[in-house]
mmCIF file with all atom_site columns, C-alpha atoms in Angstrom:
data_model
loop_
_atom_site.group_PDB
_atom_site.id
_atom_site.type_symbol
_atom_site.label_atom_id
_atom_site.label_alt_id
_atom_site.label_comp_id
_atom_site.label_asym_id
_atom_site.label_entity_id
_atom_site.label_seq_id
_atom_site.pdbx_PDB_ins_code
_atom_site.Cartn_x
_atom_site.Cartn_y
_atom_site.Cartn_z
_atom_site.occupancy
_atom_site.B_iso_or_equiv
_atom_site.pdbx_formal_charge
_atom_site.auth_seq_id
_atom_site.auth_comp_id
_atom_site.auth_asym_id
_atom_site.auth_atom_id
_atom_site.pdbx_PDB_model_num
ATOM 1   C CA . UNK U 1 1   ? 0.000   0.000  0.000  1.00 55.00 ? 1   UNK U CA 1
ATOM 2   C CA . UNK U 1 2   ? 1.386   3.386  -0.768 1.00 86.00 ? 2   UNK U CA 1
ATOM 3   C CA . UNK U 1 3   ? 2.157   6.328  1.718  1.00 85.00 ? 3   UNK U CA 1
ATOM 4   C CA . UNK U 1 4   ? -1.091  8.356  0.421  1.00 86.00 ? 4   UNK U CA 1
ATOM 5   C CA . UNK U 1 5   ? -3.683  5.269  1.004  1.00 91.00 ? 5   UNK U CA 1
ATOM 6   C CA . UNK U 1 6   ? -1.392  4.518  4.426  1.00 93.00 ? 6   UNK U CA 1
ATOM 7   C CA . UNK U 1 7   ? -2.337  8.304  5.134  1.00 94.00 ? 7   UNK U CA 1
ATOM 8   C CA . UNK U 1 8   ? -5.539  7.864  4.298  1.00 95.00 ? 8   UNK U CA 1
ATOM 9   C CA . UNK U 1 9   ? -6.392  5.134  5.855  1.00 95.00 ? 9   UNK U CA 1
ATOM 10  C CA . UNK U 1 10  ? -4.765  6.452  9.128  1.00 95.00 ? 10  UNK U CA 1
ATOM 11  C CA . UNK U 1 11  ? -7.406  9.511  8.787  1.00 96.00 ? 11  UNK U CA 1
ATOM 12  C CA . UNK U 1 12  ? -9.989  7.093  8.387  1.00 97.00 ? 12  UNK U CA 1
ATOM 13  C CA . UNK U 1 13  ? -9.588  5.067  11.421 1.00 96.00 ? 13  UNK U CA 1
ATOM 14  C CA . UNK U 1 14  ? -9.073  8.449  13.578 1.00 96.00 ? 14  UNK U CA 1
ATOM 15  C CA . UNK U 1 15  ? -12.427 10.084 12.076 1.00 97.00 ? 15  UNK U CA 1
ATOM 16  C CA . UNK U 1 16  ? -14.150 6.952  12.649 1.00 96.00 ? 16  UNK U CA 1
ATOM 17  C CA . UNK U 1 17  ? -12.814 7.033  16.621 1.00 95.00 ? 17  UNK U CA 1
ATOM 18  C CA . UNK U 1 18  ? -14.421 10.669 16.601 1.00 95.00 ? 18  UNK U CA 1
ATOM 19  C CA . UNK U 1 19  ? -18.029 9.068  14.655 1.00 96.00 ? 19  UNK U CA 1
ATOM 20  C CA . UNK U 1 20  ? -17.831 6.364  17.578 1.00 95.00 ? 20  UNK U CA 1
ATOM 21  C CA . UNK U 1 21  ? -16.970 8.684  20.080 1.00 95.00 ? 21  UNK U CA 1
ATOM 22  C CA . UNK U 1 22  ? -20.154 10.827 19.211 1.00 96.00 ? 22  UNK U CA 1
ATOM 23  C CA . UNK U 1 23  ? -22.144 7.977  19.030 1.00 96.00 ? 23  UNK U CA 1
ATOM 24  C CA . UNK U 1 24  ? -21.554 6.883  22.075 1.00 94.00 ? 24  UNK U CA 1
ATOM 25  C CA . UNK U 1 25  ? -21.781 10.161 23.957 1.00 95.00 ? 25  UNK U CA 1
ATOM 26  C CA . UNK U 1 26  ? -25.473 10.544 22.541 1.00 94.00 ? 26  UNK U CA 1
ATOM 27  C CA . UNK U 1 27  ? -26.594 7.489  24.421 1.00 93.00 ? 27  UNK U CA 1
ATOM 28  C CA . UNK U 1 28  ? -24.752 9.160  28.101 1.00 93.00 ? 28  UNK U CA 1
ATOM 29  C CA . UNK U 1 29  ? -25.955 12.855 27.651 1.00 93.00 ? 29  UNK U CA 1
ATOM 30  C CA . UNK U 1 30  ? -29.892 13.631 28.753 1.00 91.00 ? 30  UNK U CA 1
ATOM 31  C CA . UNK U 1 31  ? -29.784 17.299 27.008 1.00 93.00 ? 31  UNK U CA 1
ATOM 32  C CA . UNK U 1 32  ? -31.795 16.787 23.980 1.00 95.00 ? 32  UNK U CA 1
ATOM 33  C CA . UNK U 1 33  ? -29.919 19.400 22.224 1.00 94.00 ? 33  UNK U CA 1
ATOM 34  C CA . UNK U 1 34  ? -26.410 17.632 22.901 1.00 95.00 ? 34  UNK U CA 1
ATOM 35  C CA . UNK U 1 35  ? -27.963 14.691 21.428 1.00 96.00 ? 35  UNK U CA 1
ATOM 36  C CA . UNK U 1 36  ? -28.755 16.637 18.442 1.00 96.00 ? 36  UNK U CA 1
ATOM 37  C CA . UNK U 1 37  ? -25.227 17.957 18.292 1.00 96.00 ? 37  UNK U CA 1
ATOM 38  C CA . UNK U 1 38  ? -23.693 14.588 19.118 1.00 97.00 ? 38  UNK U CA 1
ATOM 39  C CA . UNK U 1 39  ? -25.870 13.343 15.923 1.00 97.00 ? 39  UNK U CA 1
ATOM 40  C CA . UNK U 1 40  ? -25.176 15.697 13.729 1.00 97.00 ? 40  UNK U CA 1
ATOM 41  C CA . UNK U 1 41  ? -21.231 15.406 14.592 1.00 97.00 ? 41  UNK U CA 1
ATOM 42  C CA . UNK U 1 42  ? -21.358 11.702 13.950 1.00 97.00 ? 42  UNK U CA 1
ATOM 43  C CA . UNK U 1 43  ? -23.383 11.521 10.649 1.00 97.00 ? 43  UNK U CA 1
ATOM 44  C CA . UNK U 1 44  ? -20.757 14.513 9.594  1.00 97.00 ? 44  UNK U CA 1
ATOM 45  C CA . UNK U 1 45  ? -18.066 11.720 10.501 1.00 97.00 ? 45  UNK U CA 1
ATOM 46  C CA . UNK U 1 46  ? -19.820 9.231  8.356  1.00 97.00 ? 46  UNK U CA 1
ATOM 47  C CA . UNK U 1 47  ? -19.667 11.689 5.183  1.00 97.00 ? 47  UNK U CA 1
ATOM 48  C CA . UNK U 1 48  ? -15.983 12.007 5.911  1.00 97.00 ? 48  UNK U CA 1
ATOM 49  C CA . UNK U 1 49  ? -15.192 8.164  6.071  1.00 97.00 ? 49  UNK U CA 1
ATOM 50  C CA . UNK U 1 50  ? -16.911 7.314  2.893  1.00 97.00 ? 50  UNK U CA 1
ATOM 51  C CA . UNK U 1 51  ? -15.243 9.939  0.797  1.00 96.00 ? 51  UNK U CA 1
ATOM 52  C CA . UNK U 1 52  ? -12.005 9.230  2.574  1.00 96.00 ? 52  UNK U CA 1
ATOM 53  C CA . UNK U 1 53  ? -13.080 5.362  1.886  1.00 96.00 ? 53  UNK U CA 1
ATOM 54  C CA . UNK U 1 54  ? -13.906 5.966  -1.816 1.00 95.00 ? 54  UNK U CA 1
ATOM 55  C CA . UNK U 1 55  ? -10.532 7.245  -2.647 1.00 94.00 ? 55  UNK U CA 1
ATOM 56  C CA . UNK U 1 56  ? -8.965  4.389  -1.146 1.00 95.00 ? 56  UNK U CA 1
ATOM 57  C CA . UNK U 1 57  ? -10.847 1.846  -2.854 1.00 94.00 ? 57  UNK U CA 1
ATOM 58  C CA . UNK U 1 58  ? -10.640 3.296  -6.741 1.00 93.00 ? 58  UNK U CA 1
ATOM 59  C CA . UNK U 1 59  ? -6.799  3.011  -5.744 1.00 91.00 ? 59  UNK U CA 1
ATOM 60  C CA . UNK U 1 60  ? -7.492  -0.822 -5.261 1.00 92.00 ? 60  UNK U CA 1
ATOM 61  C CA . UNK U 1 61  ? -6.500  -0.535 -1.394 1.00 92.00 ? 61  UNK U CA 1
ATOM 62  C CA . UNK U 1 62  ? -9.143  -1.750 1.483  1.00 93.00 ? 62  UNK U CA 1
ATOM 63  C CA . UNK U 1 63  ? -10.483 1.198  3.330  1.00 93.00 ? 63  UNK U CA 1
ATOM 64  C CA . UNK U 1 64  ? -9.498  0.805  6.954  1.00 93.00 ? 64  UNK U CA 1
ATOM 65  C CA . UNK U 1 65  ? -12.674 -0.756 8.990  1.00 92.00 ? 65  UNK U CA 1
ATOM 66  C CA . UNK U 1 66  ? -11.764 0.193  12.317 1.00 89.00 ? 66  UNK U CA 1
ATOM 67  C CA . UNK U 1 67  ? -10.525 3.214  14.953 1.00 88.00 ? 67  UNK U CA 1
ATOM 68  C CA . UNK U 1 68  ? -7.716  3.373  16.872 1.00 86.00 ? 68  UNK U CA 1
ATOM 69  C CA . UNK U 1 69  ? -6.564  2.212  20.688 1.00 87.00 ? 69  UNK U CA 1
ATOM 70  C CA . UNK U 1 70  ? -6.587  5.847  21.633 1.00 88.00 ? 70  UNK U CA 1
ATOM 71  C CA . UNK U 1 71  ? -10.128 6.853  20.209 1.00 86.00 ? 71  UNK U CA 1
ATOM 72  C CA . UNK U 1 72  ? -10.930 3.757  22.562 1.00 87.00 ? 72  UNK U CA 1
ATOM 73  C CA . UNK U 1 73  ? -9.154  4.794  25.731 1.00 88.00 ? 73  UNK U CA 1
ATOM 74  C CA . UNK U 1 74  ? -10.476 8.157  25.332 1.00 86.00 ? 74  UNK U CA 1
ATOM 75  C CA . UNK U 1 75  ? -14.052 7.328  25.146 1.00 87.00 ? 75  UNK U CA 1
ATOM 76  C CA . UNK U 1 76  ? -13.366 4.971  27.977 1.00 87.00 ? 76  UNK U CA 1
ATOM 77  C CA . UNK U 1 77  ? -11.233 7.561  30.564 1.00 87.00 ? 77  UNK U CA 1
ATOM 78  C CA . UNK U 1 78  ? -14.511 9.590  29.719 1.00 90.00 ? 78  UNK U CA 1
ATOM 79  C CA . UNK U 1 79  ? -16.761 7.520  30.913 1.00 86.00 ? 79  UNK U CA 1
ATOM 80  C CA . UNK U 1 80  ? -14.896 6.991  33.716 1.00 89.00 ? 80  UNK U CA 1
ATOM 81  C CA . UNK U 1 81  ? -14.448 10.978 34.212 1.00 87.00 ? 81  UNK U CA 1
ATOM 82  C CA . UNK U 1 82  ? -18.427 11.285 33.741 1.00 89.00 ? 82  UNK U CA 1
ATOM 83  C CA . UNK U 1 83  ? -18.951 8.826  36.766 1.00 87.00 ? 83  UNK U CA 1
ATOM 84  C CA . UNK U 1 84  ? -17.223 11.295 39.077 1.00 87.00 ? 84  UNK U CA 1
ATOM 85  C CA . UNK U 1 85  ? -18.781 15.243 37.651 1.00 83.00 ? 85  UNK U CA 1
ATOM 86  C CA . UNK U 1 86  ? -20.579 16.748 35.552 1.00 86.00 ? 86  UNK U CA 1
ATOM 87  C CA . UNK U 1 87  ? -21.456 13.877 32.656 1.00 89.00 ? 87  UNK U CA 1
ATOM 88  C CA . UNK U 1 88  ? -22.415 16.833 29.761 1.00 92.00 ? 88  UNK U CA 1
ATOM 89  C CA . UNK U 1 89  ? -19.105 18.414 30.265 1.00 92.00 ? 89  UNK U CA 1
ATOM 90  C CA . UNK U 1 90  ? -16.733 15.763 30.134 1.00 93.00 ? 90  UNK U CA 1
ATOM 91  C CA . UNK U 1 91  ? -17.974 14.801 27.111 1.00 94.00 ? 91  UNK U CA 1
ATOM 92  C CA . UNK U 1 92  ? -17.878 18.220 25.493 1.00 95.00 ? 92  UNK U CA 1
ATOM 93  C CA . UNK U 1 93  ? -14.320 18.612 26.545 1.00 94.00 ? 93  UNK U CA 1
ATOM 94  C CA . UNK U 1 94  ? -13.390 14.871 25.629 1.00 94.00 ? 94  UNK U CA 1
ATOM 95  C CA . UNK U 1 95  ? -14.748 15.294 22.133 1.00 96.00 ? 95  UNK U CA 1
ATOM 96  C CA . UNK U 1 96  ? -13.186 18.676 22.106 1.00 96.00 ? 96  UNK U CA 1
ATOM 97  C CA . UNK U 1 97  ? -10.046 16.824 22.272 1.00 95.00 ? 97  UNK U CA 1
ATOM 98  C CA . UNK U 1 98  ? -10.919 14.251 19.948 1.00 95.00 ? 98  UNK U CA 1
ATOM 99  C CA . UNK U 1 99  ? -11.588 17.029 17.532 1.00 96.00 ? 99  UNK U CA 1
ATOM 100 C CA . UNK U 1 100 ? -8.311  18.738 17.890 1.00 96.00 ? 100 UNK U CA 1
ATOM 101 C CA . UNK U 1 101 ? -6.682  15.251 17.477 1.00 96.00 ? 101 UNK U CA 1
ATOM 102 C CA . UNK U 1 102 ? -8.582  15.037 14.038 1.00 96.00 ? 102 UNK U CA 1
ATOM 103 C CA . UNK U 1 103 ? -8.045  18.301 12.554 1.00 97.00 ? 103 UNK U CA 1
ATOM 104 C CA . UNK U 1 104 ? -4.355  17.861 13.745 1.00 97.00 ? 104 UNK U CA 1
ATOM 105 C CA . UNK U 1 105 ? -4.156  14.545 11.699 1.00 96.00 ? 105 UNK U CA 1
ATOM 106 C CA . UNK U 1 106 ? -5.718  15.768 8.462  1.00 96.00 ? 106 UNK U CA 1
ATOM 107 C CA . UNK U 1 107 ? -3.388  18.686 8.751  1.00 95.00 ? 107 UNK U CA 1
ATOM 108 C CA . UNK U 1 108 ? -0.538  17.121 8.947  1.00 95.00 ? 108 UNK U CA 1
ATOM 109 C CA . UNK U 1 109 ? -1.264  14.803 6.137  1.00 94.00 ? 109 UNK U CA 1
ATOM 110 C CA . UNK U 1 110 ? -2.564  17.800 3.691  1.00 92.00 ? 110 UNK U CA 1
ATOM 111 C CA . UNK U 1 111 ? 1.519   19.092 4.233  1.00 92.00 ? 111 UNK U CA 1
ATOM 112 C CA . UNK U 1 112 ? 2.773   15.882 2.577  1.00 90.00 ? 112 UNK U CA 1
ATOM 113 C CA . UNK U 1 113 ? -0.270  14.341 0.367  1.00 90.00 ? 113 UNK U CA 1
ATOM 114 C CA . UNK U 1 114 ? -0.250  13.962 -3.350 1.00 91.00 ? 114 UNK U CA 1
ATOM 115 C CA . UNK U 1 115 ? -2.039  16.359 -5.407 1.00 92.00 ? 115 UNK U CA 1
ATOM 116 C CA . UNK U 1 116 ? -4.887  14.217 -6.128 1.00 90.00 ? 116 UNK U CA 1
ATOM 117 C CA . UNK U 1 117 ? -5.239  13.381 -2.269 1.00 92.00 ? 117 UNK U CA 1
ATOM 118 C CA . UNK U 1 118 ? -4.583  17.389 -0.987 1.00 93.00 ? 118 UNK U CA 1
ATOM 119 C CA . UNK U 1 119 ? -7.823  18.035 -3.500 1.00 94.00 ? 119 UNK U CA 1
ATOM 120 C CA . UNK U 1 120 ? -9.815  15.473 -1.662 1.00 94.00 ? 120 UNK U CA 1
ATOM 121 C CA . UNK U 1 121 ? -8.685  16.785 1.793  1.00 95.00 ? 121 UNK U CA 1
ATOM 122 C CA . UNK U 1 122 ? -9.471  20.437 0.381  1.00 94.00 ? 122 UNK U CA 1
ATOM 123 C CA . UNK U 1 123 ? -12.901 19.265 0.074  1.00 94.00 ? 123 UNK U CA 1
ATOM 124 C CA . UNK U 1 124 ? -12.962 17.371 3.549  1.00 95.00 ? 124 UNK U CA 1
ATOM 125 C CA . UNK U 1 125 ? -11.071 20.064 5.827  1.00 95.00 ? 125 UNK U CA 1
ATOM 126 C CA . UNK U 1 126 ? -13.396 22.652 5.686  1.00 96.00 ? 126 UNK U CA 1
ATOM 127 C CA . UNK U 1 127 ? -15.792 19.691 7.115  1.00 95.00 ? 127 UNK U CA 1
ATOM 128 C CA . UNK U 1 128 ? -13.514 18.778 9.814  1.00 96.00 ? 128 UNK U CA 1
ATOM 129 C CA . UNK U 1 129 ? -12.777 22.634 10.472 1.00 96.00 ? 129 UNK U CA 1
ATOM 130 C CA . UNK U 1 130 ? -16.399 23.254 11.284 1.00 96.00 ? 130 UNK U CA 1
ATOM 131 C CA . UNK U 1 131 ? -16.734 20.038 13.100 1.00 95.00 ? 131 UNK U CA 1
ATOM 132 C CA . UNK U 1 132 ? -14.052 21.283 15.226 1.00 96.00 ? 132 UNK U CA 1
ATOM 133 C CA . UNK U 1 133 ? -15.280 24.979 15.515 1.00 97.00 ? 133 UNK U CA 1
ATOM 134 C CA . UNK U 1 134 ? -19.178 23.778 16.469 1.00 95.00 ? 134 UNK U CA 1
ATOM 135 C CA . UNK U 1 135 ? -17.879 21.110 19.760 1.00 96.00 ? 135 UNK U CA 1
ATOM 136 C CA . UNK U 1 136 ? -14.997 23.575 20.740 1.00 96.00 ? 136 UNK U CA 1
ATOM 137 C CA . UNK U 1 137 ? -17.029 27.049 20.920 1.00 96.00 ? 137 UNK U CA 1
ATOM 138 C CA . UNK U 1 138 ? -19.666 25.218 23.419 1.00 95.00 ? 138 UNK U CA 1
ATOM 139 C CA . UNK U 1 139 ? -16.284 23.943 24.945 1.00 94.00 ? 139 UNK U CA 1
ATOM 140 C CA . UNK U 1 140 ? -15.491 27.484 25.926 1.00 93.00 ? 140 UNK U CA 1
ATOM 141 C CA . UNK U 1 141 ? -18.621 28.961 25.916 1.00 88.00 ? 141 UNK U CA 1
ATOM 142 C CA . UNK U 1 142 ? -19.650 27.881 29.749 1.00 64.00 ? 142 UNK U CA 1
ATOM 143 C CA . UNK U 1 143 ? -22.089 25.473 28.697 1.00 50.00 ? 143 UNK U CA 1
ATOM 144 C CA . UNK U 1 144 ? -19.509 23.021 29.634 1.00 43.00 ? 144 UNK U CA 1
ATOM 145 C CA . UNK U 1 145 ? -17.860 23.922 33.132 1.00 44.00 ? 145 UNK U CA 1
ATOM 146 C CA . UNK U 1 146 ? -13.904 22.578 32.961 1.00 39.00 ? 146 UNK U CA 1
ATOM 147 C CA . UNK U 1 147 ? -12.135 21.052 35.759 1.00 39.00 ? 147 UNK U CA 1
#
């Protein structure tokens, strides 16, 4: 497999940690508009993995199916962290992170991509940019109250 579809494949399995990650919140938070956030965030995801997953394929390479060990330990210290405070924050901050750790990723691959893979991540980052934007204002906005 070459570096681009390694790449890609890597961004895959960390946007599908975040689409998990959202998922899984939306089934621990009671506030109906969180859930509708949460939703939203993780159907977003969903776009992103099959474009991400289309490229991969017409290049004859299998998509990556799953996440990573750290989108797993995250959700899990999470849930941990939720047991002891406030359950709505900690999972605005945690996917927060998650969403830093995403944008982070696709940056750094847009620096050494292929043309043909920076004009598919030109289309994506603007996604993943917004993504990022929407979970970290309410982050900071003192909806969420940080430890």
């Amino acid at each position: 497999m070459n570096q681009n579809m390694n790449q890609l494949n890597e961004l895959i399995e960390i946007t599908r940690d975040g689409q998990h990650f959202y998922q899984h919140a939306l089934d621990e938070v009671k506030d109906v508009d969180l859930q509708h956030l949460f939703r939203d965030m993780a159907q977003a995801k969903t776009h992103i993995i099959q474009a991400l997953s289309v490229k991969v394929a017409a290049n004859q390479q299998q998509p990556a199916k799953g996440g990573t060990t750290a989108g797993k330990l995250r959700e899990m210290y999470a849930d941990t962290k939720a047991q002891l405070g406030d359950t709505d924050a900690v999972y605005i901050d945690q996917l927060d992170q998650t969403e830093e750790r995403i944008l982070a990723a696709f940056e750094d691959v847009l620096k050494t991509a292929d043309p043909d893979v920076k004009a598919l991540l030109a289309i994506e980052l603007p996604k993943i940019r917004a993504c990022h934007e929407r979970i970290h204002t309410l982050n900071h906005s003192g909806r969420s109250n940080r430890d």
